[in-house]
Amino acid sequence: MKILVINGSPKREKSDTMHITHAFLEGMNAAAENDVRVIHAVDQHIEYCTGCFSCMRNGGECVHRDDMRGILEEILNSDLLIWSYPLYCYGMPAPLKALLDRTLPLSSMAMHKVGDRYEHVGQRDFTHLRYVMICGCGFPNSTHNFEPAISQFKLCFPNNHTIITVPESPMFNAPEAVAVTEPRLKKIKEAGRQFAESYTISDDVMQAITSPMIPEDQYAAIVNGTIR
């Protein structure tokens, strides 16, 4: 399988969330060999979308001459897109949002009704793609935190998507937390293996990897105790 990881964290490989993503990929690779490429959005030259819509009228030709042309081709040539990013203001970091905005050339101005909503008709065929969202946040639970990002992802990629959200993710970069992060990463590897084999993750594994690693009040006290 050809996998494109789009990392939205400005911290690149030092991202808390990338620990989760690498474990997921390790699990996938244990089930089958994959061709994996990682793009750090912050390192790409991506101009902001101006909303001129010329790309939606002229066969996908954007007015900007930047890295998005190559990225779009990489997306279309992949089998799986993994969107890996930390939660910023209940959404994705700005470099990744700029990249997502610039996928507009894949769609045309024409629209059609799908179920109870309208969608743009594609200019390119990307029906083969599957999508995984891996998102971590620094809060001790998921309640009223991930919902906006999840809603956006489901609307952007209504088909063939899998969503993994992990609270307390800064613990993955804390060596003193290895006693709790190591078992969690093993569960995430298991999720990757299951996904590689069936494109699904069992409910018990999903519950295990998306729940807090330590009690919420304990995590909050630790974080608050490190503030200078």
PDB file of C-alpha atoms in Angstrom:
ATOM      1  CA  MET A   1       0.000   0.000   0.000  1.00  0.00           C
ATOM      2  CA  LYS A   2       1.198   3.487  -0.801  1.00  0.00           C
ATOM      3  CA  ILE A   3       0.722   5.688   2.277  1.00  0.00           C
ATOM      4  CA  LEU A   4       1.133   9.453   2.403  1.00  0.00           C
ATOM      5  CA  VAL A   5       1.398  10.940   5.902  1.00  0.00           C
ATOM      6  CA  ILE A   6       0.654  14.657   6.035  1.00  0.00           C
ATOM      7  CA  ASN A   7       2.007  15.949   9.330  1.00  0.00           C
ATOM      8  CA  GLY A   8       0.392  19.198  10.399  1.00  0.00           C
ATOM      9  CA  SER A   9       2.530  19.837  13.464  1.00  0.00           C
ATOM     10  CA  PRO A  10       5.090  22.670  13.195  1.00  0.00           C
ATOM     11  CA  LYS A  11       7.276  20.500  15.468  1.00  0.00           C
ATOM     12  CA  ARG A  12       7.772  18.035  12.609  1.00  0.00           C
ATOM     13  CA  GLU A  13       9.071  14.679  13.911  1.00  0.00           C
ATOM     14  CA  LYS A  14       9.133  16.013  17.481  1.00  0.00           C
ATOM     15  CA  SER A  15       5.353  16.248  17.418  1.00  0.00           C
ATOM     16  CA  ASP A  16       3.538  14.461  20.231  1.00  0.00           C
ATOM     17  CA  THR A  17       1.023  13.193  17.693  1.00  0.00           C
ATOM     18  CA  MET A  18       3.719  11.727  15.441  1.00  0.00           C
ATOM     19  CA  HIS A  19       4.523   9.217  18.217  1.00  0.00           C
ATOM     20  CA  ILE A  20       0.986   7.936  17.753  1.00  0.00           C
ATOM     21  CA  THR A  21       1.252   7.961  13.965  1.00  0.00           C
ATOM     22  CA  HIS A  22       4.566   6.096  13.913  1.00  0.00           C
ATOM     23  CA  ALA A  23       3.151   3.418  16.226  1.00  0.00           C
ATOM     24  CA  PHE A  24       0.105   3.059  13.959  1.00  0.00           C
ATOM     25  CA  LEU A  25       2.374   2.711  10.916  1.00  0.00           C
ATOM     26  CA  GLU A  26       4.550   0.185  12.724  1.00  0.00           C
ATOM     27  CA  GLY A  27       1.450  -1.911  13.311  1.00  0.00           C
ATOM     28  CA  MET A  28       0.444  -1.605   9.665  1.00  0.00           C
ATOM     29  CA  ASN A  29       3.910  -2.617   8.493  1.00  0.00           C
ATOM     30  CA  ALA A  30       3.807  -5.668  10.770  1.00  0.00           C
ATOM     31  CA  ALA A  31       0.813  -6.901   8.779  1.00  0.00           C
ATOM     32  CA  ALA A  32       2.091  -5.999   5.303  1.00  0.00           C
ATOM     33  CA  GLU A  33       4.909  -4.040   3.720  1.00  0.00           C
ATOM     34  CA  ASN A  34       3.936  -0.493   2.837  1.00  0.00           C
ATOM     35  CA  ASP A  35       5.497   2.381   0.949  1.00  0.00           C
ATOM     36  CA  VAL A  36       5.327   5.310   3.387  1.00  0.00           C
ATOM     37  CA  ARG A  37       6.169   8.943   2.699  1.00  0.00           C
ATOM     38  CA  VAL A  38       5.866  11.763   5.257  1.00  0.00           C
ATOM     39  CA  ILE A  39       5.246  15.394   4.337  1.00  0.00           C
ATOM     40  CA  HIS A  40       5.655  18.085   6.985  1.00  0.00           C
ATOM     41  CA  ALA A  41       3.181  20.794   5.993  1.00  0.00           C
ATOM     42  CA  VAL A  42       5.262  23.513   7.659  1.00  0.00           C
ATOM     43  CA  ASP A  43       8.190  22.781   5.310  1.00  0.00           C
ATOM     44  CA  GLN A  44       6.153  23.096   2.115  1.00  0.00           C
ATOM     45  CA  HIS A  45       5.771  26.267   0.068  1.00  0.00           C
ATOM     46  CA  ILE A  46       2.000  26.574   0.040  1.00  0.00           C
ATOM     47  CA  GLU A  47       0.353  29.891  -0.744  1.00  0.00           C
ATOM     48  CA  TYR A  48      -3.029  30.643   0.761  1.00  0.00           C
ATOM     49  CA  CYS A  49      -6.092  29.923  -1.355  1.00  0.00           C
ATOM     50  CA  THR A  50      -7.513  33.240  -2.617  1.00  0.00           C
ATOM     51  CA  GLY A  51     -10.957  31.866  -3.426  1.00  0.00           C
ATOM     52  CA  CYS A  52     -10.720  32.870  -7.090  1.00  0.00           C
ATOM     53  CA  PHE A  53     -12.092  29.428  -8.105  1.00  0.00           C
ATOM     54  CA  SER A  54     -10.155  29.455 -11.387  1.00  0.00           C
ATOM     55  CA  CYS A  55      -8.906  25.945 -10.551  1.00  0.00           C
ATOM     56  CA  MET A  56     -12.502  24.710 -10.378  1.00  0.00           C
ATOM     57  CA  ARG A  57     -13.268  26.103 -13.812  1.00  0.00           C
ATOM     58  CA  ASN A  58     -10.180  25.269 -15.860  1.00  0.00           C
ATOM     59  CA  GLY A  59      -9.501  21.617 -15.160  1.00  0.00           C
ATOM     60  CA  GLY A  60      -7.674  22.041 -11.863  1.00  0.00           C
ATOM     61  CA  GLU A  61      -5.044  24.626 -12.808  1.00  0.00           C
ATOM     62  CA  CYS A  62      -4.267  26.808  -9.770  1.00  0.00           C
ATOM     63  CA  VAL A  63      -2.969  30.349 -10.207  1.00  0.00           C
ATOM     64  CA  HIS A  64      -0.246  29.683  -7.636  1.00  0.00           C
ATOM     65  CA  ARG A  65       3.024  28.074  -8.687  1.00  0.00           C
ATOM     66  CA  ASP A  66       4.151  26.333  -5.540  1.00  0.00           C
ATOM     67  CA  ASP A  67       4.554  22.895  -3.931  1.00  0.00           C
ATOM     68  CA  MET A  68       0.841  22.043  -4.004  1.00  0.00           C
ATOM     69  CA  ARG A  69       0.999  20.831  -7.594  1.00  0.00           C
ATOM     70  CA  GLY A  70       3.357  18.037  -6.622  1.00  0.00           C
ATOM     71  CA  ILE A  71       1.493  17.336  -3.370  1.00  0.00           C
ATOM     72  CA  LEU A  72      -1.805  16.910  -5.222  1.00  0.00           C
ATOM     73  CA  GLU A  73      -0.207  14.357  -7.519  1.00  0.00           C
ATOM     74  CA  GLU A  74       1.240  12.513  -4.519  1.00  0.00           C
ATOM     75  CA  ILE A  75      -2.216  12.464  -2.927  1.00  0.00           C
ATOM     76  CA  LEU A  76      -3.800  11.029  -6.067  1.00  0.00           C
ATOM     77  CA  ASN A  77      -1.063   8.419  -6.432  1.00  0.00           C
ATOM     78  CA  SER A  78      -1.515   7.193  -2.846  1.00  0.00           C
ATOM     79  CA  ASP A  79      -3.838   4.543  -1.460  1.00  0.00           C
ATOM     80  CA  LEU A  80      -4.081   5.944   2.066  1.00  0.00           C
ATOM     81  CA  LEU A  81      -3.772   9.477   3.428  1.00  0.00           C
ATOM     82  CA  ILE A  82      -2.952   9.840   7.117  1.00  0.00           C
ATOM     83  CA  TRP A  83      -3.657  13.322   8.421  1.00  0.00           C
ATOM     84  CA  SER A  84      -1.552  13.580  11.586  1.00  0.00           C
ATOM     85  CA  TYR A  85      -1.843  16.721  13.654  1.00  0.00           C
ATOM     86  CA  PRO A  86      -2.226  18.187  17.149  1.00  0.00           C
ATOM     87  CA  LEU A  87      -5.384  20.033  18.069  1.00  0.00           C
ATOM     88  CA  TYR A  88      -4.981  23.795  17.637  1.00  0.00           C
ATOM     89  CA  CYS A  89      -7.963  25.927  18.750  1.00  0.00           C
ATOM     90  CA  TYR A  90     -10.214  22.877  18.257  1.00  0.00           C
ATOM     91  CA  GLY A  91      -9.016  22.414  14.683  1.00  0.00           C
ATOM     92  CA  MET A  92      -5.873  21.805  12.664  1.00  0.00           C
ATOM     93  CA  PRO A  93      -2.671  23.916  12.658  1.00  0.00           C
ATOM     94  CA  ALA A  94      -2.518  26.711  10.077  1.00  0.00           C
ATOM     95  CA  PRO A  95       0.048  25.088   7.713  1.00  0.00           C
ATOM     96  CA  LEU A  96      -2.134  22.003   7.402  1.00  0.00           C
ATOM     97  CA  LYS A  97      -5.316  24.048   6.918  1.00  0.00           C
ATOM     98  CA  ALA A  98      -3.592  25.946   4.097  1.00  0.00           C
ATOM     99  CA  LEU A  99      -2.741  22.609   2.473  1.00  0.00           C
ATOM    100  CA  LEU A 100      -6.289  21.325   2.867  1.00  0.00           C
ATOM    101  CA  ASP A 101      -7.714  24.533   1.369  1.00  0.00           C
ATOM    102  CA  ARG A 102      -5.494  24.075  -1.666  1.00  0.00           C
ATOM    103  CA  THR A 103      -6.969  20.656  -2.491  1.00  0.00           C
ATOM    104  CA  LEU A 104      -9.759  22.660  -4.151  1.00  0.00           C
ATOM    105  CA  PRO A 105      -8.430  21.872  -7.680  1.00  0.00           C
ATOM    106  CA  LEU A 106      -9.621  18.293  -7.193  1.00  0.00           C
ATOM    107  CA  SER A 107     -13.221  19.582  -7.362  1.00  0.00           C
ATOM    108  CA  SER A 108     -15.256  21.469  -9.945  1.00  0.00           C
ATOM    109  CA  MET A 109     -17.822  24.239  -9.526  1.00  0.00           C
ATOM    110  CA  ALA A 110     -20.582  21.779 -10.431  1.00  0.00           C
ATOM    111  CA  MET A 111     -22.402  20.209  -7.523  1.00  0.00           C
ATOM    112  CA  HIS A 112     -24.707  17.280  -6.949  1.00  0.00           C
ATOM    113  CA  LYS A 113     -26.851  16.043  -4.109  1.00  0.00           C
ATOM    114  CA  VAL A 114     -25.481  13.169  -2.035  1.00  0.00           C
ATOM    115  CA  GLY A 115     -27.917  12.040   0.620  1.00  0.00           C
ATOM    116  CA  ASP A 116     -29.246  15.177   2.280  1.00  0.00           C
ATOM    117  CA  ARG A 117     -26.430  17.545   1.314  1.00  0.00           C
ATOM    118  CA  TYR A 118     -24.680  18.880  -1.780  1.00  0.00           C
ATOM    119  CA  GLU A 119     -21.088  18.130  -2.764  1.00  0.00           C
ATOM    120  CA  HIS A 120     -18.840  19.416  -5.531  1.00  0.00           C
ATOM    121  CA  VAL A 121     -18.308  17.079  -8.460  1.00  0.00           C
ATOM    122  CA  GLY A 122     -14.703  15.928  -8.650  1.00  0.00           C
ATOM    123  CA  GLN A 123     -12.371  16.894 -11.492  1.00  0.00           C
ATOM    124  CA  ARG A 124     -10.029  14.029 -10.672  1.00  0.00           C
ATOM    125  CA  ASP A 125     -10.769  10.480  -9.580  1.00  0.00           C
ATOM    126  CA  PHE A 126      -9.871   9.979  -5.924  1.00  0.00           C
ATOM    127  CA  THR A 127     -12.496   7.351  -5.091  1.00  0.00           C
ATOM    128  CA  HIS A 128      -9.720   4.819  -4.380  1.00  0.00           C
ATOM    129  CA  LEU A 129      -8.392   6.809  -1.431  1.00  0.00           C
ATOM    130  CA  ARG A 130      -8.834   5.962   2.228  1.00  0.00           C
ATOM    131  CA  TYR A 131      -8.334   8.508   4.988  1.00  0.00           C
ATOM    132  CA  VAL A 132      -7.125   8.273   8.572  1.00  0.00           C
ATOM    133  CA  MET A 133      -7.187  11.204  10.979  1.00  0.00           C
ATOM    134  CA  ILE A 134      -4.796  10.922  13.923  1.00  0.00           C
ATOM    135  CA  CYS A 135      -5.143  13.829  16.324  1.00  0.00           C
ATOM    136  CA  GLY A 136      -3.710  14.380  19.778  1.00  0.00           C
ATOM    137  CA  CYS A 137      -4.461  17.085  22.304  1.00  0.00           C
ATOM    138  CA  GLY A 138      -3.024  18.329  25.578  1.00  0.00           C
ATOM    139  CA  PHE A 139      -6.242  18.176  27.556  1.00  0.00           C
ATOM    140  CA  PRO A 140      -6.932  15.218  29.869  1.00  0.00           C
ATOM    141  CA  ASN A 141     -10.081  14.067  28.094  1.00  0.00           C
ATOM    142  CA  SER A 142     -11.862  14.225  24.746  1.00  0.00           C
ATOM    143  CA  THR A 143     -15.107  15.888  25.836  1.00  0.00           C
ATOM    144  CA  HIS A 144     -15.829  19.167  23.998  1.00  0.00           C
ATOM    145  CA  ASN A 145     -12.351  19.155  22.453  1.00  0.00           C
ATOM    146  CA  PHE A 146     -12.147  17.036  19.308  1.00  0.00           C
ATOM    147  CA  GLU A 147     -15.714  17.475  18.041  1.00  0.00           C
ATOM    148  CA  PRO A 148     -15.070  20.405  15.613  1.00  0.00           C
ATOM    149  CA  ALA A 149     -12.038  18.683  14.056  1.00  0.00           C
ATOM    150  CA  ILE A 150     -13.937  15.407  13.732  1.00  0.00           C
ATOM    151  CA  SER A 151     -16.904  17.130  12.077  1.00  0.00           C
ATOM    152  CA  GLN A 152     -14.648  18.903   9.581  1.00  0.00           C
ATOM    153  CA  PHE A 153     -12.819  15.688   8.713  1.00  0.00           C
ATOM    154  CA  LYS A 154     -16.048  13.768   8.166  1.00  0.00           C
ATOM    155  CA  LEU A 155     -17.416  16.503   5.910  1.00  0.00           C
ATOM    156  CA  CYS A 156     -14.205  16.756   3.891  1.00  0.00           C
ATOM    157  CA  PHE A 157     -13.789  12.978   3.622  1.00  0.00           C
ATOM    158  CA  PRO A 158     -17.263  11.457   3.990  1.00  0.00           C
ATOM    159  CA  ASN A 159     -16.222   8.029   2.729  1.00  0.00           C
ATOM    160  CA  ASN A 160     -13.576   5.503   3.785  1.00  0.00           C
ATOM    161  CA  HIS A 161     -12.428   7.429   6.856  1.00  0.00           C
ATOM    162  CA  THR A 162     -11.107   6.308  10.228  1.00  0.00           C
ATOM    163  CA  ILE A 163     -10.674   8.762  13.108  1.00  0.00           C
ATOM    164  CA  ILE A 164      -8.312   8.342  16.068  1.00  0.00           C
ATOM    165  CA  THR A 165      -8.231  11.003  18.784  1.00  0.00           C
ATOM    166  CA  VAL A 166      -5.902  10.752  21.770  1.00  0.00           C
ATOM    167  CA  PRO A 167      -6.017  13.025  24.844  1.00  0.00           C
ATOM    168  CA  GLU A 168      -2.973  13.609  27.097  1.00  0.00           C
ATOM    169  CA  SER A 169      -0.728  13.272  24.038  1.00  0.00           C
ATOM    170  CA  PRO A 170       2.176  15.398  25.441  1.00  0.00           C
ATOM    171  CA  MET A 171       2.937  12.380  27.634  1.00  0.00           C
ATOM    172  CA  PHE A 172       4.375  10.605  24.572  1.00  0.00           C
ATOM    173  CA  ASN A 173       7.281  13.075  24.625  1.00  0.00           C
ATOM    174  CA  ALA A 174       7.867  12.665  28.384  1.00  0.00           C
ATOM    175  CA  PRO A 175      10.444   9.938  29.202  1.00  0.00           C
ATOM    176  CA  GLU A 176       9.166   9.753  32.792  1.00  0.00           C
ATOM    177  CA  ALA A 177       5.739   8.680  31.484  1.00  0.00           C
ATOM    178  CA  VAL A 178       6.984   5.578  29.653  1.00  0.00           C
ATOM    179  CA  ALA A 179       5.244   3.263  32.121  1.00  0.00           C
ATOM    180  CA  VAL A 180       1.874   4.394  30.761  1.00  0.00           C
ATOM    181  CA  THR A 181       2.771   5.496  27.230  1.00  0.00           C
ATOM    182  CA  GLU A 182       4.486   2.243  26.237  1.00  0.00           C
ATOM    183  CA  PRO A 183       1.366   0.086  26.804  1.00  0.00           C
ATOM    184  CA  ARG A 184      -0.713   2.691  24.952  1.00  0.00           C
ATOM    185  CA  LEU A 185       1.653   2.641  21.974  1.00  0.00           C
ATOM    186  CA  LYS A 186       1.355  -1.155  21.876  1.00  0.00           C
ATOM    187  CA  LYS A 187      -2.412  -0.773  21.624  1.00  0.00           C
ATOM    188  CA  ILE A 188      -1.970   1.760  18.823  1.00  0.00           C
ATOM    189  CA  LYS A 189       0.281  -0.690  16.976  1.00  0.00           C
ATOM    190  CA  GLU A 190      -2.469  -3.266  17.330  1.00  0.00           C
ATOM    191  CA  ALA A 191      -4.892  -0.747  15.838  1.00  0.00           C
ATOM    192  CA  GLY A 192      -2.543  -0.291  12.893  1.00  0.00           C
ATOM    193  CA  ARG A 193      -2.294  -4.040  12.364  1.00  0.00           C
ATOM    194  CA  GLN A 194      -6.071  -4.419  12.436  1.00  0.00           C
ATOM    195  CA  PHE A 195      -6.510  -1.542  10.007  1.00  0.00           C
ATOM    196  CA  ALA A 196      -3.975  -3.004   7.572  1.00  0.00           C
ATOM    197  CA  GLU A 197      -5.810  -6.325   7.599  1.00  0.00           C
ATOM    198  CA  SER A 198      -9.429  -5.158   7.423  1.00  0.00           C
ATOM    199  CA  TYR A 199      -9.572  -1.327   7.229  1.00  0.00           C
ATOM    200  CA  THR A 200     -11.333  -1.425  10.588  1.00  0.00           C
ATOM    201  CA  ILE A 201     -10.333  -1.135  14.246  1.00  0.00           C
ATOM    202  CA  SER A 202     -12.221  -3.138  16.862  1.00  0.00           C
ATOM    203  CA  ASP A 203     -14.330  -1.214  19.356  1.00  0.00           C
ATOM    204  CA  ASP A 204     -12.310  -2.408  22.341  1.00  0.00           C
ATOM    205  CA  VAL A 205      -8.984  -1.358  20.816  1.00  0.00           C
ATOM    206  CA  MET A 206     -10.395   1.998  19.720  1.00  0.00           C
ATOM    207  CA  GLN A 207     -11.750   2.602  23.204  1.00  0.00           C
ATOM    208  CA  ALA A 208      -8.377   1.703  24.711  1.00  0.00           C
ATOM    209  CA  ILE A 209      -6.355   4.084  22.531  1.00  0.00           C
ATOM    210  CA  THR A 210      -8.703   7.072  22.726  1.00  0.00           C
ATOM    211  CA  SER A 211      -9.185   7.092  26.503  1.00  0.00           C
ATOM    212  CA  PRO A 212      -6.999   8.993  29.025  1.00  0.00           C
ATOM    213  CA  MET A 213      -3.784   7.202  30.026  1.00  0.00           C
ATOM    214  CA  ILE A 214      -3.902   8.421  33.628  1.00  0.00           C
ATOM    215  CA  PRO A 215      -6.779   9.887  35.681  1.00  0.00           C
ATOM    216  CA  GLU A 216      -7.846  13.280  34.396  1.00  0.00           C
ATOM    217  CA  ASP A 217      -7.296  15.133  37.667  1.00  0.00           C
ATOM    218  CA  GLN A 218      -3.840  13.608  38.065  1.00  0.00           C
ATOM    219  CA  TYR A 219      -2.831  14.672  34.545  1.00  0.00           C
ATOM    220  CA  ALA A 220      -4.170  18.208  35.081  1.00  0.00           C
ATOM    221  CA  ALA A 221      -2.261  18.492  38.363  1.00  0.00           C
ATOM    222  CA  ILE A 222       0.979  17.388  36.689  1.00  0.00           C
ATOM    223  CA  VAL A 223       0.556  19.901  33.859  1.00  0.00           C
ATOM    224  CA  ASN A 224      -0.335  22.716  36.232  1.00  0.00           C
ATOM    225  CA  GLY A 225       2.642  21.831  38.427  1.00  0.00           C
ATOM    226  CA  THR A 226       5.069  22.283  35.527  1.00  0.00           C
ATOM    227  CA  ILE A 227       3.857  25.809  34.665  1.00  0.00           C
ATOM    228  CA  ARG A 228       6.447  28.438  35.523  1.00  0.00           C
TER     229      ARG A 228
END
